């Protein structure tokens, strides 16, 4: 058996690691961690230290949702529910600080504490038929050894000889019936004879004592990783909110309100349409646009008005809806861009540009669209260049006037003076933290509403300082496919489905491609990995894949396919830069439908233009995406 220790950061699900914890939760965790260290006394009993661990876990996220107590001979267990009737999810073996001989070591797991975990695991798993054990822990408060139950399942529960000896021991059929007999005569030889690696997470809290006192960014990163490692999300493998898979209903509802839409249920379907007459407000984007379309007689000037409906009112609404979606699409794209600019420049708020100070009315917004984003800096007027000096030129059709805008209205045609009542369940808060009420000009409302969310969800794990909900590009795709497809009943496929289908189908297709091209008979990527000796040829074979999504909506499925192909290249060790150098010190994988790039220490890759190595990685990923998009995705 070979012990294989990992750091907390290396052990965590990368999508879970990226989620920003709330500042108050991190500060409470640090305080409880420091308190547990302060109260630990080497001369005290095992029972004393077990209680310290129990109190620490209860106060840092497990209480009241998950019951913690002893169970039988187990020092401590964490249940999967609120009471002792629920199944055991985590088994903890606690040792006193002075008892160093029984604790495992990073290079030697074959000790009494590990043997005890084996016995308690087999009792839960075999005798109790508990299939919901998630983790096992051995700790003396300072050192922590955390094992995934899947490792124990493979190494011990599936060891027929060990299970037979365990059952005989429990039935009193062996030469000895004490637990020490089981540890030395049954568990120890089984561990000694293991032929596989035993991965586990190891850390020593004493290494973090300085981190608990300081505000250094690196120190805090370590605290965040430990906070997540010792949370129900990890230890009990609880599901966690992931923007790419879930709709933020509050964001969605208030956005519909500002646009002038509402969602209604008809049978099993949820349909989006114009707000009911009693709920309509002339300041919403759609109602504002409808008034202008009607007063300027724009519908009669359309080249083919019939494509927007049969009746005049239907055409008014559908034209206004298409215009509103175009405008909101641009604004939300810019909100993501703004968040990335601020994040890239170390939270420098001077890079924000979607503000009431810089954009006072719909005319200013129109100027941003077409006089700033659609033009290079040296082609812009002096006035807009001064106000939006940090906004880059975007060579994108999104910031070219649409055909419908040319035929009807630009956003500058909307009235600025109208005010929109705040949604009763608005996310906006006043200075005292209470929900705001009253009304605001629609554009001010929109900017304040967007500013109440965090659009900088991408990047390394940091702390959410002001408790803002995260919004990323994937959830925006979900929202707009719901709005755009309200008539056709189109369905946004959740990320866990697109990720699963991409992984299952594309990996098989890659193996098949290699077998056909090389005459091999490989069954999976592992066998393929051992046969590849020409990385350039391997890339050519993978790039010959053809993946078609005939019903493409937001492009979500094809993005999942793109991510999966890059992850496959990494798994096959053929991901290389333009000079043929491998990205050998990086791990590229798909977690929760997002492409995650981490270094050998488990740190997220963050682009740094001043670093040649960082530029090499960024350019490689960009080049790979461009190649795959141009050759493989249709």
mmCIF file of N, CA and C in Angstrom, residues 21-65:
data_model
loop_
_atom_site.group_PDB
_atom_site.id
_atom_site.type_symbol
_atom_site.label_atom_id
_atom_site.label_comp_id
_atom_site.label_asym_id
_atom_site.label_seq_id
_atom_site.Cartn_x
_atom_site.Cartn_y
_atom_site.Cartn_z
ATOM 1 N N UNK A 21 -17.393 31.991 -0.866
ATOM 2 C CA UNK A 21 -18.092 31.972 0.424
ATOM 3 C C UNK A 21 -18.370 33.395 0.898
ATOM 4 N N UNK A 22 -19.320 33.526 1.797
ATOM 5 C CA UNK A 22 -19.672 34.829 2.359
ATOM 6 C C UNK A 22 -18.655 35.199 3.437
ATOM 7 N N UNK A 23 -18.286 36.473 3.488
ATOM 8 C CA UNK A 23 -17.276 36.938 4.435
ATOM 9 C C UNK A 23 -17.613 36.557 5.871
ATOM 10 N N UNK A 24 -18.863 36.707 6.284
ATOM 11 C CA UNK A 24 -19.233 36.409 7.674
ATOM 12 C C UNK A 24 -18.995 34.937 8.003
ATOM 13 N N UNK A 25 -19.240 34.041 7.030
ATOM 14 C CA UNK A 25 -19.012 32.615 7.274
ATOM 15 C C UNK A 25 -17.517 32.320 7.446
ATOM 16 N N UNK A 26 -16.678 32.969 6.632
ATOM 17 C CA UNK A 26 -15.230 32.764 6.734
ATOM 18 C C UNK A 26 -14.702 33.281 8.073
ATOM 19 N N UNK A 27 -15.180 34.443 8.494
ATOM 20 C CA UNK A 27 -14.711 35.000 9.763
ATOM 21 C C UNK A 27 -15.140 34.122 10.940
ATOM 22 N N UNK A 28 -16.365 33.580 10.880
ATOM 23 C CA UNK A 28 -16.821 32.672 11.943
ATOM 24 C C UNK A 28 -15.963 31.401 11.954
ATOM 25 N N UNK A 29 -15.650 30.877 10.784
ATOM 26 C CA UNK A 29 -14.822 29.671 10.680
ATOM 27 C C UNK A 29 -13.441 29.921 11.274
ATOM 28 N N UNK A 30 -12.832 31.057 10.927
ATOM 29 C CA UNK A 30 -11.507 31.387 11.453
ATOM 30 C C UNK A 30 -11.540 31.501 12.977
ATOM 31 N N UNK A 31 -12.590 32.145 13.505
ATOM 32 C CA UNK A 31 -12.695 32.323 14.954
ATOM 33 C C UNK A 31 -12.838 30.979 15.664
ATOM 34 N N UNK A 32 -13.660 30.091 15.127
ATOM 35 C CA UNK A 32 -13.870 28.784 15.750
ATOM 36 C C UNK A 32 -12.627 27.909 15.645
ATOM 37 N N UNK A 33 -11.909 28.030 14.529
ATOM 38 C CA UNK A 33 -10.679 27.270 14.335
ATOM 39 C C UNK A 33 -9.626 27.719 15.357
ATOM 40 N N UNK A 34 -9.492 29.033 15.496
ATOM 41 C CA UNK A 34 -8.533 29.574 16.462
ATOM 42 C C UNK A 34 -8.910 29.169 17.884
ATOM 43 N N UNK A 35 -10.210 29.176 18.173
ATOM 44 C CA UNK A 35 -10.674 28.806 19.517
ATOM 45 C C UNK A 35 -10.370 27.330 19.807
ATOM 46 N N UNK A 36 -10.583 26.461 18.816
ATOM 47 C CA UNK A 36 -10.297 25.037 19.021
ATOM 48 C C UNK A 36 -8.802 24.827 19.280
ATOM 49 N N UNK A 37 -7.947 25.533 18.546
ATOM 50 C CA UNK A 37 -6.501 25.420 18.752
ATOM 51 C C UNK A 37 -6.108 25.907 20.145
ATOM 52 N N UNK A 38 -6.710 27.013 20.563
ATOM 53 C CA UNK A 38 -6.383 27.601 21.861
ATOM 54 C C UNK A 38 -6.789 26.690 23.009
ATOM 55 N N UNK A 39 -7.898 25.979 22.836
ATOM 56 C CA UNK A 39 -8.423 25.151 23.930
ATOM 57 C C UNK A 39 -7.797 23.753 23.989
ATOM 58 N N UNK A 40 -7.091 23.360 22.927
ATOM 59 C CA UNK A 40 -6.480 22.022 22.908
ATOM 60 C C UNK A 40 -5.363 21.931 23.954
ATOM 61 N N UNK A 41 -5.409 20.887 24.797
ATOM 62 C CA UNK A 41 -4.421 20.701 25.864
ATOM 63 C C UNK A 41 -3.845 19.282 25.738
ATOM 64 N N UNK A 42 -2.554 19.154 25.442
ATOM 65 C CA UNK A 42 -1.960 17.826 25.213
ATOM 66 C C UNK A 42 -2.226 16.819 26.318
ATOM 67 N N UNK A 43 -2.236 17.260 27.558
ATOM 68 C CA UNK A 43 -2.383 16.325 28.682
ATOM 69 C C UNK A 43 -3.815 15.844 28.874
ATOM 70 N N UNK A 44 -4.779 16.506 28.212
ATOM 71 C CA UNK A 44 -6.175 16.140 28.404
ATOM 72 C C UNK A 44 -6.534 14.837 27.680
ATOM 73 N N UNK A 45 -7.732 14.326 28.006
ATOM 74 C CA UNK A 45 -8.162 13.019 27.519
ATOM 75 C C UNK A 45 -8.650 13.057 26.070
ATOM 76 N N UNK A 46 -8.848 11.859 25.532
ATOM 77 C CA UNK A 46 -9.414 11.724 24.187
ATOM 78 C C UNK A 46 -10.838 12.287 24.147
ATOM 79 N N UNK A 47 -11.582 12.050 25.209
ATOM 80 C CA UNK A 47 -12.955 12.550 25.299
ATOM 81 C C UNK A 47 -12.983 14.074 25.227
ATOM 82 N N UNK A 48 -12.025 14.713 25.908
ATOM 83 C CA UNK A 48 -11.924 16.179 25.917
ATOM 84 C C UNK A 48 -11.718 16.711 24.493
ATOM 85 N N UNK A 49 -10.805 16.105 23.767
ATOM 86 C CA UNK A 49 -10.499 16.568 22.410
ATOM 87 C C UNK A 49 -11.628 16.248 21.436
ATOM 88 N N UNK A 50 -12.285 15.128 21.669
ATOM 89 C CA UNK A 50 -13.436 14.766 20.819
ATOM 90 C C UNK A 50 -14.530 15.817 20.936
ATOM 91 N N UNK A 51 -14.755 16.322 22.130
ATOM 92 C CA UNK A 51 -15.786 17.343 22.331
ATOM 93 C C UNK A 51 -15.417 18.666 21.661
ATOM 94 N N UNK A 52 -14.120 18.991 21.675
ATOM 95 C CA UNK A 52 -13.676 20.203 20.983
ATOM 96 C C UNK A 52 -13.969 20.115 19.486
ATOM 97 N N UNK A 53 -13.694 18.960 18.897
ATOM 98 C CA UNK A 53 -13.927 18.748 17.460
ATOM 99 C C UNK A 53 -15.417 18.822 17.158
ATOM 100 N N UNK A 54 -16.218 18.193 18.028
ATOM 101 C CA UNK A 54 -17.666 18.212 17.829
ATOM 102 C C UNK A 54 -18.210 19.629 17.865
ATOM 103 N N UNK A 55 -17.783 20.426 18.873
ATOM 104 C CA UNK A 55 -18.242 21.811 18.988
ATOM 105 C C UNK A 55 -17.829 22.629 17.774
ATOM 106 N N UNK A 56 -16.595 22.440 17.332
ATOM 107 C CA UNK A 56 -16.082 23.180 16.168
ATOM 108 C C UNK A 56 -16.925 22.912 14.926
ATOM 109 N N UNK A 57 -17.206 21.643 14.644
ATOM 110 C CA UNK A 57 -17.979 21.289 13.446
ATOM 111 C C UNK A 57 -19.411 21.802 13.539
ATOM 112 N N UNK A 58 -20.007 21.693 14.714
ATOM 113 C CA UNK A 58 -21.387 22.169 14.889
ATOM 114 C C UNK A 58 -21.505 23.665 14.605
ATOM 115 N N UNK A 59 -20.497 24.430 15.050
ATOM 116 C CA UNK A 59 -20.573 25.885 14.943
ATOM 117 C C UNK A 59 -20.088 26.433 13.604
ATOM 118 N N UNK A 60 -19.588 25.560 12.740
ATOM 119 C CA UNK A 60 -19.063 26.047 11.454
ATOM 120 C C UNK A 60 -19.836 25.520 10.258
ATOM 121 N N UNK A 61 -21.080 25.078 10.481
ATOM 122 C CA UNK A 61 -21.895 24.734 9.325
ATOM 123 C C UNK A 61 -22.765 23.501 9.436
ATOM 124 N N UNK A 62 -22.529 22.645 10.449
ATOM 125 C CA UNK A 62 -23.278 21.393 10.506
ATOM 126 C C UNK A 62 -24.545 21.467 11.355
ATOM 127 N N UNK A 63 -24.601 22.443 12.235
ATOM 128 C CA UNK A 63 -25.785 22.566 13.087
ATOM 129 C C UNK A 63 -26.683 23.677 12.546
ATOM 130 N N UNK A 64 -28.006 23.472 12.454
ATOM 131 C CA UNK A 64 -28.804 22.349 12.968
ATOM 132 C C UNK A 64 -29.115 21.279 11.923
ATOM 133 N N UNK A 65 -28.566 21.399 10.721
ATOM 134 C CA UNK A 65 -28.988 20.488 9.651
ATOM 135 C C UNK A 65 -28.482 19.065 9.776
#
